PDB file of N, CA, C and O in Angstrom:
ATOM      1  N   UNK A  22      63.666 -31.969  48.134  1.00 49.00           N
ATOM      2  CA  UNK A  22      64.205 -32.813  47.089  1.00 49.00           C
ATOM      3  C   UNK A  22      63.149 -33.026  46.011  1.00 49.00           C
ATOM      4  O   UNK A  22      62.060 -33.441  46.407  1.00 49.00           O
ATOM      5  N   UNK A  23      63.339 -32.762  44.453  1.00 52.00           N
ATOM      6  CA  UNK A  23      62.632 -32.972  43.703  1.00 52.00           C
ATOM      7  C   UNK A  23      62.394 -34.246  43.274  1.00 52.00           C
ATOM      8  O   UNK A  23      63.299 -34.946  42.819  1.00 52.00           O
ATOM      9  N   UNK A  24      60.889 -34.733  43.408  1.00 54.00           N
ATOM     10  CA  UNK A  24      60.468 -36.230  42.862  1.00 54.00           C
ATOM     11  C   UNK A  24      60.203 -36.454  41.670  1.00 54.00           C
ATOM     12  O   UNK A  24      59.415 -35.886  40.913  1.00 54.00           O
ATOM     13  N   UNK A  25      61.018 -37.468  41.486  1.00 52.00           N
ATOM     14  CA  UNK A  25      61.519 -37.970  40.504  1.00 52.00           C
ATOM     15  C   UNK A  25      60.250 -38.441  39.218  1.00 52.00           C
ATOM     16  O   UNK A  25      60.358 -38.758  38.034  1.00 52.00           O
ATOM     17  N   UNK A  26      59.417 -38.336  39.879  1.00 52.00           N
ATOM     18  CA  UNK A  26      58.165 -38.210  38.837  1.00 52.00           C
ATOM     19  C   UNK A  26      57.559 -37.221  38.382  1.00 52.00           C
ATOM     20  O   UNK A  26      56.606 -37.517  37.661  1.00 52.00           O
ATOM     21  N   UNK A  27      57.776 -36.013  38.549  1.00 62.00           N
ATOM     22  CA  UNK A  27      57.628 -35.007  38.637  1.00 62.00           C
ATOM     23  C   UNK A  27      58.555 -34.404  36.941  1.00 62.00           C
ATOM     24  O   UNK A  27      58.262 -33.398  36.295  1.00 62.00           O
ATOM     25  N   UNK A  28      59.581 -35.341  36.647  1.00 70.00           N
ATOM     26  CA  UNK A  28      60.808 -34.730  35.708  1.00 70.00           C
ATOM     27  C   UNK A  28      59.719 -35.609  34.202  1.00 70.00           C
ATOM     28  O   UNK A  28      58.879 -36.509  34.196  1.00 70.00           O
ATOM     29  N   UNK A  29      60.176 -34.966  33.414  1.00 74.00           N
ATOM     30  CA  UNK A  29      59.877 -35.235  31.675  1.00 74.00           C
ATOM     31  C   UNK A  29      61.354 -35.367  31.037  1.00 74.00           C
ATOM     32  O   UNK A  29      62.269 -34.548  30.955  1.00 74.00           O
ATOM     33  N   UNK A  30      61.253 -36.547  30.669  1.00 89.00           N
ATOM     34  CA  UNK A  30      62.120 -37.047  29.735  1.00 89.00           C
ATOM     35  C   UNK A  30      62.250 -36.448  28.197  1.00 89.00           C
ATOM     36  O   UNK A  30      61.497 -37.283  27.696  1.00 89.00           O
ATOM     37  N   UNK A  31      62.520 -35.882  27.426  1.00 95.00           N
ATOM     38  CA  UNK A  31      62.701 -35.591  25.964  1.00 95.00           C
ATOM     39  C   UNK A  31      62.706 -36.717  25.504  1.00 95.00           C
ATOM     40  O   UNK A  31      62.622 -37.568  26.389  1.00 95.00           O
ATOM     41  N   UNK A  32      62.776 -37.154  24.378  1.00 95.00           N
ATOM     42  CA  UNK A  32      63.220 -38.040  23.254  1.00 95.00           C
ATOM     43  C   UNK A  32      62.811 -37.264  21.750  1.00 95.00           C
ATOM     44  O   UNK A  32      61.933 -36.435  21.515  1.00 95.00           O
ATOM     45  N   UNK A  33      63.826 -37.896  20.857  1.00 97.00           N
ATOM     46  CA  UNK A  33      63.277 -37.244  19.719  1.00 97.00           C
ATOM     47  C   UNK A  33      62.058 -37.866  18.483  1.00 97.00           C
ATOM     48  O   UNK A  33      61.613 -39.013  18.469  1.00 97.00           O
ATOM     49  N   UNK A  34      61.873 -37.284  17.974  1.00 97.00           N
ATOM     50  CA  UNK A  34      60.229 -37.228  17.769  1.00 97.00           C
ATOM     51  C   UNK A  34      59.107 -36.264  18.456  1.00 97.00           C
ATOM     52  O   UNK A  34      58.202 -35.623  17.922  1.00 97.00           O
ATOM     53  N   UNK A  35      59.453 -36.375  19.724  1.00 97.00           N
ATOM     54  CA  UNK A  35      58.609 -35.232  20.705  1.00 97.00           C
ATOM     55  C   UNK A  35      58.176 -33.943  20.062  1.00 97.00           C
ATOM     56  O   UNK A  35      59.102 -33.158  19.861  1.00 97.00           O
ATOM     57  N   UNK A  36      57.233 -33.631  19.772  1.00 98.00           N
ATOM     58  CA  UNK A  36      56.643 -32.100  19.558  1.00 98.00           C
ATOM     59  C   UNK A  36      56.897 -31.455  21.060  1.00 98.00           C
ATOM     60  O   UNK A  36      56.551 -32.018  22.099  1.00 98.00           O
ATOM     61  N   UNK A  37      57.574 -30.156  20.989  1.00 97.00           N
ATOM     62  CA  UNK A  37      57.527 -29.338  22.033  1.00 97.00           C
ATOM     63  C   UNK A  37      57.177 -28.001  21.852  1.00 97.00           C
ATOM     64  O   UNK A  37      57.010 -27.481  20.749  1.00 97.00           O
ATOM     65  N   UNK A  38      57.030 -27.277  23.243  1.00 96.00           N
ATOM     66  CA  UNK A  38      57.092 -25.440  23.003  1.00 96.00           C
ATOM     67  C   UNK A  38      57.697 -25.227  23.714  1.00 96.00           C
ATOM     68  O   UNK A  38      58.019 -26.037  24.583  1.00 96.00           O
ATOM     69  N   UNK A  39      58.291 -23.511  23.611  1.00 95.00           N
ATOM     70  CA  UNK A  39      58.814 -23.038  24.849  1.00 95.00           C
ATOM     71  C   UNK A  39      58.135 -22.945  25.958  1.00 95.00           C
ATOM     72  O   UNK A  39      56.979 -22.587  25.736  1.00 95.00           O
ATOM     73  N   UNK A  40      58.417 -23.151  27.277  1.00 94.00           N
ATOM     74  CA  UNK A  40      57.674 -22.844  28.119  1.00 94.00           C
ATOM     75  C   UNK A  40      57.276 -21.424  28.730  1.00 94.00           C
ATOM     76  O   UNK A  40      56.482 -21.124  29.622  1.00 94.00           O
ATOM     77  N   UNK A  41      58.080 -20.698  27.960  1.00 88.00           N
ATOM     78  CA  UNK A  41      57.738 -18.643  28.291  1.00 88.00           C
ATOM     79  C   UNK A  41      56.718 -18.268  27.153  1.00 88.00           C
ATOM     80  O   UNK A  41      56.794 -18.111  25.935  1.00 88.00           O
ATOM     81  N   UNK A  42      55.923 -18.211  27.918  1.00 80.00           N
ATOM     82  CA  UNK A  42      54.005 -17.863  26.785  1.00 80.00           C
ATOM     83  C   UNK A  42      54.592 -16.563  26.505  1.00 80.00           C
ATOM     84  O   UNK A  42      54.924 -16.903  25.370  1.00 80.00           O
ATOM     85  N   UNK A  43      55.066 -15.172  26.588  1.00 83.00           N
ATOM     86  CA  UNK A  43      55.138 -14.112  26.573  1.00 83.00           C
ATOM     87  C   UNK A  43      56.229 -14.423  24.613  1.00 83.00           C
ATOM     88  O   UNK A  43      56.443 -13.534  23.789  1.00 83.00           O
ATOM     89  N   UNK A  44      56.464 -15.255  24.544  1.00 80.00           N
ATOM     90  CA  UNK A  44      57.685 -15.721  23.257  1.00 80.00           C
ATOM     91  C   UNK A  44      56.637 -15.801  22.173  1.00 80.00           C
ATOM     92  O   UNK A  44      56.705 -15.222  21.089  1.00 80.00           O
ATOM     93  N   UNK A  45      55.476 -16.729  22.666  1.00 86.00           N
ATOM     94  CA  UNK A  45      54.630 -16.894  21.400  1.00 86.00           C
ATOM     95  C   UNK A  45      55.542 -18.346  20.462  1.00 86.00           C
ATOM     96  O   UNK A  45      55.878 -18.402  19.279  1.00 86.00           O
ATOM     97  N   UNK A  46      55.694 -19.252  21.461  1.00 90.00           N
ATOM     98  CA  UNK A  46      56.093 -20.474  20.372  1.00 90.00           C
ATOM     99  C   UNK A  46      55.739 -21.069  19.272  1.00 90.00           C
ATOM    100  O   UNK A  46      54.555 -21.397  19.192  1.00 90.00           O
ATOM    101  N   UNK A  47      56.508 -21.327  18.308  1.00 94.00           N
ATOM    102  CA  UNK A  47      55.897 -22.120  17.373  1.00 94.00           C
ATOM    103  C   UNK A  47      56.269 -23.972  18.468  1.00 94.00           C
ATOM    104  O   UNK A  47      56.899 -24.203  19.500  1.00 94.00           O
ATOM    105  N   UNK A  48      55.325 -25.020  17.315  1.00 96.00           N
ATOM    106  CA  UNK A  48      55.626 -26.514  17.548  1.00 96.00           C
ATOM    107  C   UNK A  48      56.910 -26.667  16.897  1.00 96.00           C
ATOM    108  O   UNK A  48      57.244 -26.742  15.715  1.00 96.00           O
ATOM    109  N   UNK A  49      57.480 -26.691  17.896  1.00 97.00           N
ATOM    110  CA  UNK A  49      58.687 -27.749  17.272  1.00 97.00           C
ATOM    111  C   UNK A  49      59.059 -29.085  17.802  1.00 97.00           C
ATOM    112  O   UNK A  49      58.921 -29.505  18.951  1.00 97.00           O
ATOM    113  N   UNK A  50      59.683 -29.828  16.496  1.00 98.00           N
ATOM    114  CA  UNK A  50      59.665 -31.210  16.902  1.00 98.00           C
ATOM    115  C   UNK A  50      61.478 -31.055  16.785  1.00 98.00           C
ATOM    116  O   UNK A  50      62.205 -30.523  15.946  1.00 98.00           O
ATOM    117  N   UNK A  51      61.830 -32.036  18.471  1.00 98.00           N
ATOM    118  CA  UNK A  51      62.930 -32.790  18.635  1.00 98.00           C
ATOM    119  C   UNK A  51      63.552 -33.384  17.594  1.00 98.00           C
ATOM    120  O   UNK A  51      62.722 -33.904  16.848  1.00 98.00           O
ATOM    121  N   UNK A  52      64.537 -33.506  17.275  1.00 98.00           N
ATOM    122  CA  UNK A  52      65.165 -33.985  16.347  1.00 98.00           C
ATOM    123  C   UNK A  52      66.427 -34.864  17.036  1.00 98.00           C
ATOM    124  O   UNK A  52      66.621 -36.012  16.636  1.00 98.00           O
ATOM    125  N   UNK A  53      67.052 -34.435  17.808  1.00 97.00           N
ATOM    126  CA  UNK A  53      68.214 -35.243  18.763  1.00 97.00           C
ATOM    127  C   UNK A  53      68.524 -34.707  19.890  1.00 97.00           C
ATOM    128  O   UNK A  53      68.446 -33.503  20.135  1.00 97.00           O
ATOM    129  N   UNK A  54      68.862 -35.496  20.579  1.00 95.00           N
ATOM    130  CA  UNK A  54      69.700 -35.507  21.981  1.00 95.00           C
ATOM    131  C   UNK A  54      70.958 -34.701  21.768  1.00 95.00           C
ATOM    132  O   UNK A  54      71.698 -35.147  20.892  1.00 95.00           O
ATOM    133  N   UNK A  55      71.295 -33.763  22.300  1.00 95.00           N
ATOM    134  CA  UNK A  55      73.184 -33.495  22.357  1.00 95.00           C
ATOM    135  C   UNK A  55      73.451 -33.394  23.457  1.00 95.00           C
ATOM    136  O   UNK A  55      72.876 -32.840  24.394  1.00 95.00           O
ATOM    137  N   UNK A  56      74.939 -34.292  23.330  1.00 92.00           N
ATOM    138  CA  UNK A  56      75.485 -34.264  24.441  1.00 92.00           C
ATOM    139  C   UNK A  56      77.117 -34.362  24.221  1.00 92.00           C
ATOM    140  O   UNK A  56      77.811 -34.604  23.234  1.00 92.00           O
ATOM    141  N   UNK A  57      77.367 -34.099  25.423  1.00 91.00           N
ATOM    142  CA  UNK A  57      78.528 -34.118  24.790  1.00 91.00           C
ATOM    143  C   UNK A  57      79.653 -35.411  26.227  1.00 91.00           C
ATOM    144  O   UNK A  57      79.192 -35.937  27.239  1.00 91.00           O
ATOM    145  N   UNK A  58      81.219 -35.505  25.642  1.00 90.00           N
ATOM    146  CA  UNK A  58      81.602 -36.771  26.826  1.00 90.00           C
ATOM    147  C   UNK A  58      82.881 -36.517  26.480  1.00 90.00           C
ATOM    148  O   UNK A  58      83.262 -36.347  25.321  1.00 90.00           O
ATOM    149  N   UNK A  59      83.815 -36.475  27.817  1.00 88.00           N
ATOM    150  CA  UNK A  59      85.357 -36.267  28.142  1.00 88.00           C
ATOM    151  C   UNK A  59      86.011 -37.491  27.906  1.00 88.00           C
ATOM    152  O   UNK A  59      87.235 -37.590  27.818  1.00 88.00           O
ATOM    153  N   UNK A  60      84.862 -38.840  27.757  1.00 84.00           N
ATOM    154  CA  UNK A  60      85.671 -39.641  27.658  1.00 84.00           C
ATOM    155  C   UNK A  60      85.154 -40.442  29.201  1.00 84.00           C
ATOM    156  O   UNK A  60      84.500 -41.475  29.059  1.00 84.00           O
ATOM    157  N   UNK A  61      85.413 -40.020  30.468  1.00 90.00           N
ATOM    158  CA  UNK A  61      84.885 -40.171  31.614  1.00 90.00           C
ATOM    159  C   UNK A  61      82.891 -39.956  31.797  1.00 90.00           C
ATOM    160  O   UNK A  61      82.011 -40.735  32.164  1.00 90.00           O
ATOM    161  N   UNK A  62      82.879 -38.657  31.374  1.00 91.00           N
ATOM    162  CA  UNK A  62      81.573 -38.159  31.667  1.00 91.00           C
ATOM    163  C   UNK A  62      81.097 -37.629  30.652  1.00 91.00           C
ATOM    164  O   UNK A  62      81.688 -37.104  29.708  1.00 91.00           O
ATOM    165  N   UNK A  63      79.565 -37.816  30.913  1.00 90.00           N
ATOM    166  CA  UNK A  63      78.466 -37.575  29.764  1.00 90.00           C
ATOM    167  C   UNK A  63      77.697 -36.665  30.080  1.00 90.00           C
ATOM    168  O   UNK A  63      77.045 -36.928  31.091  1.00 90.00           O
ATOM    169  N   UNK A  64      77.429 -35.334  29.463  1.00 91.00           N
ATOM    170  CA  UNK A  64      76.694 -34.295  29.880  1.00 91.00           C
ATOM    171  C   UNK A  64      75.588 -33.992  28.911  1.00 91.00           C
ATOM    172  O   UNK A  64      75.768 -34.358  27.750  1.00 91.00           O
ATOM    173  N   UNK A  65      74.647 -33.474  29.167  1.00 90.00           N
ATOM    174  CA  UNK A  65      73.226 -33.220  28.077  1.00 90.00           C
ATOM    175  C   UNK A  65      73.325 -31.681  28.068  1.00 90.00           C
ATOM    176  O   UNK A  65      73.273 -30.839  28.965  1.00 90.00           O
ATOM    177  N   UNK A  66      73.506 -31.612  26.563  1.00 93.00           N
ATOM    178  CA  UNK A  66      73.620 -29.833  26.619  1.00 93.00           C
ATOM    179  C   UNK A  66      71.910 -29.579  25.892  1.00 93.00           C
ATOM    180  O   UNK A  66      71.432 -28.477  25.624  1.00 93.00           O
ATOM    181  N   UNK A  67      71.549 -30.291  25.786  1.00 95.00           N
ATOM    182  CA  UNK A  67      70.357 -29.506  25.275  1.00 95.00           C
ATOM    183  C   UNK A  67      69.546 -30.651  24.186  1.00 95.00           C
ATOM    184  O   UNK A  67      70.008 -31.748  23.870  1.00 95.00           O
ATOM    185  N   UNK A  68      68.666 -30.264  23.876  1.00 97.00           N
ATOM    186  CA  UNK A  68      67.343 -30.771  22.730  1.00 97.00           C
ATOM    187  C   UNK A  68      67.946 -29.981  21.603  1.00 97.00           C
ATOM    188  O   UNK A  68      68.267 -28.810  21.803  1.00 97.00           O
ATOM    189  N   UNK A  69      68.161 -30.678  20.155  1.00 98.00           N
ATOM    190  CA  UNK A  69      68.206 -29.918  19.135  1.00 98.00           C
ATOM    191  C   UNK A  69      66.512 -29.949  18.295  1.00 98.00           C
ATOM    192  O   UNK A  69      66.050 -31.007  17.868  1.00 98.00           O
ATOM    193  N   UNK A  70      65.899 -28.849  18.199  1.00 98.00           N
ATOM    194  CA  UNK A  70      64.628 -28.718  17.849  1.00 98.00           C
ATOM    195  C   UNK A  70      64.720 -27.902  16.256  1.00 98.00           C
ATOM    196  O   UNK A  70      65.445 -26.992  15.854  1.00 98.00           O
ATOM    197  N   UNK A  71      63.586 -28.732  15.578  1.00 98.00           N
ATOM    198  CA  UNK A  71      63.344 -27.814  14.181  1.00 98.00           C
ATOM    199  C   UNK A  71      61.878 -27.312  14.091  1.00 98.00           C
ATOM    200  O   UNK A  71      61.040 -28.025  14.643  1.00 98.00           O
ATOM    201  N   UNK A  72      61.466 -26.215  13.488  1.00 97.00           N
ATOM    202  CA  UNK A  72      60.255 -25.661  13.228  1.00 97.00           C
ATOM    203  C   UNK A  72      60.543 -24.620  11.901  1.00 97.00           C
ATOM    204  O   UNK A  72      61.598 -24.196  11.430  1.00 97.00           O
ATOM    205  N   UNK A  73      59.286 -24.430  11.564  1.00 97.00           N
ATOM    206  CA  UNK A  73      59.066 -23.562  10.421  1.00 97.00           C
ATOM    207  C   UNK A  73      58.484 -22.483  10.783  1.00 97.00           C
ATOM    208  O   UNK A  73      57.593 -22.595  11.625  1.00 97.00           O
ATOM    209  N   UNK A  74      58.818 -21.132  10.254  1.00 94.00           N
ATOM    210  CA  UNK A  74      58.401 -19.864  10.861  1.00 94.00           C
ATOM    211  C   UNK A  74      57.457 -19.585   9.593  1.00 94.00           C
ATOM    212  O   UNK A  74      57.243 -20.345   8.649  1.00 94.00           O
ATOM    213  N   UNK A  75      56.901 -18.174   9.839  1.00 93.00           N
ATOM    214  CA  UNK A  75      55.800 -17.989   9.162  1.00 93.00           C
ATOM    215  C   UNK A  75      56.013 -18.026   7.352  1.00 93.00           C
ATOM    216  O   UNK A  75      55.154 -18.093   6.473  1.00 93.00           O
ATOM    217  N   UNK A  76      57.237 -17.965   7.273  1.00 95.00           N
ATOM    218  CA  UNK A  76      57.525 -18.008   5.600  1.00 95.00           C
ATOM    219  C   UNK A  76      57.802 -18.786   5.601  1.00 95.00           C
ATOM    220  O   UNK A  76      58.669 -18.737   4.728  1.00 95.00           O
ATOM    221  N   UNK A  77      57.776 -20.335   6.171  1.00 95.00           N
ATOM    222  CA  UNK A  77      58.111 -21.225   5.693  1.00 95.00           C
ATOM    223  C   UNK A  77      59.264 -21.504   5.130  1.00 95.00           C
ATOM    224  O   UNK A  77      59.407 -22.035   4.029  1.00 95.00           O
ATOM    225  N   UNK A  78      60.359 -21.052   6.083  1.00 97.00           N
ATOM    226  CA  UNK A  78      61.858 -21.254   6.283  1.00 97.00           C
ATOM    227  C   UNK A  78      62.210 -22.437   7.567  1.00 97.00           C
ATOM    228  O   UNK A  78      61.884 -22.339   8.750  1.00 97.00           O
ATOM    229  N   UNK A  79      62.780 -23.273   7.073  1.00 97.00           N
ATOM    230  CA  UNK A  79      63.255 -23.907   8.422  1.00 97.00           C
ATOM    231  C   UNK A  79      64.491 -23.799   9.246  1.00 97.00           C
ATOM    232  O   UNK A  79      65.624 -23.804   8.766  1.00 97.00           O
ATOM    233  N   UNK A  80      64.216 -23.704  10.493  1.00 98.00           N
ATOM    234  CA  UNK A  80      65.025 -23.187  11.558  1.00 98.00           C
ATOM    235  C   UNK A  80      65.340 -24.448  12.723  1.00 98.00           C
ATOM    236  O   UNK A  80      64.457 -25.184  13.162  1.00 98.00           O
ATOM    237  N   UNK A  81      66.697 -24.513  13.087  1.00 97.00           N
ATOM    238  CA  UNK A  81      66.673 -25.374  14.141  1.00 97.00           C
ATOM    239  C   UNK A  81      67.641 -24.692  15.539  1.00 97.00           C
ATOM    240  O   UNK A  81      68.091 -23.571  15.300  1.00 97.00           O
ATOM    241  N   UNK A  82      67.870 -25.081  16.480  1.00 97.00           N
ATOM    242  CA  UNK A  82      68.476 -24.737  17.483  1.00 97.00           C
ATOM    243  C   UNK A  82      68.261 -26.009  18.448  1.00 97.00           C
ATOM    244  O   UNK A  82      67.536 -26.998  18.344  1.00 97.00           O
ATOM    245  N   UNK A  83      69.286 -25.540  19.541  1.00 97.00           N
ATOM    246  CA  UNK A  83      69.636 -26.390  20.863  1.00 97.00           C
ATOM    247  C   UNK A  83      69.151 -25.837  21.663  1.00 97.00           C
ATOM    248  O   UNK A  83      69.805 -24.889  22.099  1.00 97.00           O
ATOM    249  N   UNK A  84      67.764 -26.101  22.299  1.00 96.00           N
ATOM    250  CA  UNK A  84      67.331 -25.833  23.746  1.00 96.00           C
ATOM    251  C   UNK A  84      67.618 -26.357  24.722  1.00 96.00           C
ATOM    252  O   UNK A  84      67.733 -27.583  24.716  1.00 96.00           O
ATOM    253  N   UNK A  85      67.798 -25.744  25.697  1.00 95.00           N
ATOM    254  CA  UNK A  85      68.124 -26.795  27.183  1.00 95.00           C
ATOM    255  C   UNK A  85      66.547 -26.933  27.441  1.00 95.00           C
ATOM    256  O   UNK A  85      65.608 -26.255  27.024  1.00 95.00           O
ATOM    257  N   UNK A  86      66.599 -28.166  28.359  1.00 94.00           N
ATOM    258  CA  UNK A  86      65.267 -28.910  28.282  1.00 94.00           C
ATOM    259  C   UNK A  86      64.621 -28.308  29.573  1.00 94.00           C
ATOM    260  O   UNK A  86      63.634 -28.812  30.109  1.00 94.00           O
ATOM    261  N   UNK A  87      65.245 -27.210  30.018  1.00 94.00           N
ATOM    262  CA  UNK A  87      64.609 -26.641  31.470  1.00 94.00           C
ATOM    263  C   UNK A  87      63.219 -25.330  30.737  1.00 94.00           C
ATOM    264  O   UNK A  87      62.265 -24.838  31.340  1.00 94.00           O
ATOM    265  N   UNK A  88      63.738 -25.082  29.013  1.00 95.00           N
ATOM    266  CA  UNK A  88      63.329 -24.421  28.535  1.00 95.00           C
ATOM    267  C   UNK A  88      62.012 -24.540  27.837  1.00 95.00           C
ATOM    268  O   UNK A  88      61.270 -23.617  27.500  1.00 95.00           O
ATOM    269  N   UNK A  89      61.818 -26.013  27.649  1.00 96.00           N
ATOM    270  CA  UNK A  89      61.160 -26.835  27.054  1.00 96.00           C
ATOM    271  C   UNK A  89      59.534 -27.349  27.792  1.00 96.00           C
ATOM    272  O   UNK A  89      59.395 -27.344  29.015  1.00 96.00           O
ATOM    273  N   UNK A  90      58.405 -27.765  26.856  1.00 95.00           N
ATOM    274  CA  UNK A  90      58.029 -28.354  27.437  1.00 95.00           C
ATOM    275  C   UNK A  90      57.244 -28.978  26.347  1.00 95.00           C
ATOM    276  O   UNK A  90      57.094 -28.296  25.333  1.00 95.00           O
ATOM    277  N   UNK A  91      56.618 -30.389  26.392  1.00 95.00           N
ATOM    278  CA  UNK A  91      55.583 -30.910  25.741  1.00 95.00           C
ATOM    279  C   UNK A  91      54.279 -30.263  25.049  1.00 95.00           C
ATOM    280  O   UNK A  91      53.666 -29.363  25.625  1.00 95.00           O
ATOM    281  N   UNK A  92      54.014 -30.587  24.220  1.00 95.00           N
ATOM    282  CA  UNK A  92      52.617 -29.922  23.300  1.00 95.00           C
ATOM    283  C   UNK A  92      51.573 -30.816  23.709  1.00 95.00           C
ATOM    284  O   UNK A  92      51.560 -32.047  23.663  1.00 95.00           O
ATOM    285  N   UNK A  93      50.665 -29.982  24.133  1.00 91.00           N
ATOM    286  CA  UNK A  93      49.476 -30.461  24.259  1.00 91.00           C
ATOM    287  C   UNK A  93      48.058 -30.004  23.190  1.00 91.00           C
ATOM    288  O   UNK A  93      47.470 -28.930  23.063  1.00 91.00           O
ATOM    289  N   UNK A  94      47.879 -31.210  22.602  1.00 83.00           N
ATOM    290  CA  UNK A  94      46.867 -30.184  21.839  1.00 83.00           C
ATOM    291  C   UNK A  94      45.470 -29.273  22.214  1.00 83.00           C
ATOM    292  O   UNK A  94      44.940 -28.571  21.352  1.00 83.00           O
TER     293      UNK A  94
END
C-alpha cells in the first residue's frame, strides 16, 4: 500500500518538469487544476501547464500529474 506521504500534491503556481529526462523539459508553471464532475463524482484529469519554447512562443497542455514532477533548482 502506498504511503500517503510519499504522494505530491500540485497546486497552481507550482513550477514543474516532466519526469522522463530522455524529453529534455522545459519549466513549466501550473496554471490550473482540471477536472471534471457527473454531478455525483469528481475526477482530476490532469495539471494544465504553460511554458515558452525556444522562440519564445507560448504553449500550454494538460498533464496527468503521474507525469509530472516539481523543479528543483
Amino acid at each position: 500500500m502506498e504511503d500517503i506521504t510519499d504522494k505530491i500534491y500540485f497546486k497552481p503556481g507550482n513550477l514543474v518538469i516532466l519526469k522522463h529526462r530522455e524529453l529534455n523539459s522545459p519549466v513549466m508553471l501550473i496554471t490550473e487544476k482540471k477536472i471534471i464532475s457527473d454531478g455525483n463524482n469528481i475526477s482530476l484529469i490532469g495539471m494544465r501547464c504553460i511554458w515558452f519554447d525556444q522562440m519564445g512562443q507560448l504553449w500550454d497542455y494538460i498533464f496527468s500529474t503521474k507525469d509530472l514532477e516539481l523543479y528543483q533548482k
